[in-house]
């Protein structure tokens, strides 16, 4: 399953999610511009934007906005 199929499945199930995307990167990074990750309300993810502190921050902020 790709990220678009996962997003469509969540929409069909009326589940909220956030789509995180890398829009710019500099230097040595594990993932490049255009990489995307789905963050679900429970903090689980589909795909990755590279791990580490940046990904953890994306998950934290994504869950925060889903709970608003």
PDB file of C-alpha atoms in Angstrom:
ATOM      1  CA  UNK A   1       0.000   0.000   0.000  1.00  0.00           C
ATOM      2  CA  UNK A   2       1.329   3.470  -0.808  1.00  0.00           C
ATOM      3  CA  UNK A   3       0.736   6.692   1.112  1.00  0.00           C
ATOM      4  CA  UNK A   4      -2.134   7.770  -1.154  1.00  0.00           C
ATOM      5  CA  UNK A   5      -3.961   4.468  -0.714  1.00  0.00           C
ATOM      6  CA  UNK A   6      -3.489   4.724   3.060  1.00  0.00           C
ATOM      7  CA  UNK A   7      -4.842   8.288   3.067  1.00  0.00           C
ATOM      8  CA  UNK A   8      -7.840   7.243   0.982  1.00  0.00           C
ATOM      9  CA  UNK A   9      -8.504   4.323   3.321  1.00  0.00           C
ATOM     10  CA  UNK A  10      -8.449   6.652   6.340  1.00  0.00           C
ATOM     11  CA  UNK A  11     -10.789   9.095   4.586  1.00  0.00           C
ATOM     12  CA  UNK A  12     -13.207   6.278   3.739  1.00  0.00           C
ATOM     13  CA  UNK A  13     -13.155   5.187   7.385  1.00  0.00           C
ATOM     14  CA  UNK A  14     -13.777   8.829   8.426  1.00  0.00           C
ATOM     15  CA  UNK A  15     -10.517   8.868  10.409  1.00  0.00           C
ATOM     16  CA  UNK A  16      -8.606  12.099  10.925  1.00  0.00           C
ATOM     17  CA  UNK A  17      -4.928  12.290   9.992  1.00  0.00           C
ATOM     18  CA  UNK A  18      -2.143  14.730   9.194  1.00  0.00           C
ATOM     19  CA  UNK A  19       0.046  14.519   6.107  1.00  0.00           C
ATOM     20  CA  UNK A  20       3.600  15.677   6.860  1.00  0.00           C
ATOM     21  CA  UNK A  21       5.784  16.561   3.883  1.00  0.00           C
ATOM     22  CA  UNK A  22       9.413  17.573   3.533  1.00  0.00           C
ATOM     23  CA  UNK A  23       9.350  20.796   1.544  1.00  0.00           C
ATOM     24  CA  UNK A  24      13.039  21.717   1.851  1.00  0.00           C
ATOM     25  CA  UNK A  25      16.205  20.134   3.186  1.00  0.00           C
ATOM     26  CA  UNK A  26      19.807  21.210   3.411  1.00  0.00           C
ATOM     27  CA  UNK A  27      22.972  19.245   4.000  1.00  0.00           C
ATOM     28  CA  UNK A  28      23.013  15.525   4.584  1.00  0.00           C
ATOM     29  CA  UNK A  29      19.525  14.224   5.355  1.00  0.00           C
ATOM     30  CA  UNK A  30      18.065  10.702   5.360  1.00  0.00           C
ATOM     31  CA  UNK A  31      15.071  11.743   3.210  1.00  0.00           C
ATOM     32  CA  UNK A  32      14.626  14.365   0.507  1.00  0.00           C
ATOM     33  CA  UNK A  33      12.123  16.999  -0.614  1.00  0.00           C
ATOM     34  CA  UNK A  34       8.735  15.470  -1.381  1.00  0.00           C
ATOM     35  CA  UNK A  35       8.919  12.665   1.185  1.00  0.00           C
ATOM     36  CA  UNK A  36       5.621  12.266   3.033  1.00  0.00           C
ATOM     37  CA  UNK A  37       4.310  10.596   6.187  1.00  0.00           C
ATOM     38  CA  UNK A  38       0.792  10.109   7.560  1.00  0.00           C
ATOM     39  CA  UNK A  39       0.234  10.742  11.266  1.00  0.00           C
ATOM     40  CA  UNK A  40      -2.878   9.240  12.842  1.00  0.00           C
ATOM     41  CA  UNK A  41      -4.701  10.524  15.957  1.00  0.00           C
ATOM     42  CA  UNK A  42      -3.110   7.861  18.161  1.00  0.00           C
ATOM     43  CA  UNK A  43       0.401   8.925  17.070  1.00  0.00           C
ATOM     44  CA  UNK A  44       0.965   5.930  14.827  1.00  0.00           C
ATOM     45  CA  UNK A  45       2.460   6.665  11.428  1.00  0.00           C
ATOM     46  CA  UNK A  46       2.500   5.380   7.891  1.00  0.00           C
ATOM     47  CA  UNK A  47       5.845   5.875   6.132  1.00  0.00           C
ATOM     48  CA  UNK A  48       8.620   8.084   7.512  1.00  0.00           C
ATOM     49  CA  UNK A  49      10.210  11.472   6.985  1.00  0.00           C
ATOM     50  CA  UNK A  50      13.559  10.207   8.194  1.00  0.00           C
ATOM     51  CA  UNK A  51      13.309   9.468  11.887  1.00  0.00           C
ATOM     52  CA  UNK A  52      15.083  11.252  14.683  1.00  0.00           C
ATOM     53  CA  UNK A  53      14.129  14.492  16.394  1.00  0.00           C
ATOM     54  CA  UNK A  54      12.543  16.031  13.296  1.00  0.00           C
ATOM     55  CA  UNK A  55      10.172  13.102  12.813  1.00  0.00           C
ATOM     56  CA  UNK A  56       9.338  12.998  16.537  1.00  0.00           C
ATOM     57  CA  UNK A  57       8.505  16.718  16.374  1.00  0.00           C
ATOM     58  CA  UNK A  58       6.256  16.145  13.336  1.00  0.00           C
ATOM     59  CA  UNK A  59       4.383  13.382  15.169  1.00  0.00           C
ATOM     60  CA  UNK A  60       4.001  15.470  18.330  1.00  0.00           C
ATOM     61  CA  UNK A  61       2.687  18.488  16.419  1.00  0.00           C
ATOM     62  CA  UNK A  62       0.478  16.350  14.182  1.00  0.00           C
ATOM     63  CA  UNK A  63      -1.227  14.675  17.144  1.00  0.00           C
ATOM     64  CA  UNK A  64      -1.636  18.068  18.821  1.00  0.00           C
ATOM     65  CA  UNK A  65      -3.451  19.521  15.810  1.00  0.00           C
ATOM     66  CA  UNK A  66      -5.628  16.423  15.429  1.00  0.00           C
ATOM     67  CA  UNK A  67      -6.874  16.896  18.995  1.00  0.00           C
ATOM     68  CA  UNK A  68      -7.915  20.541  18.484  1.00  0.00           C
TER      69      UNK A  68
END
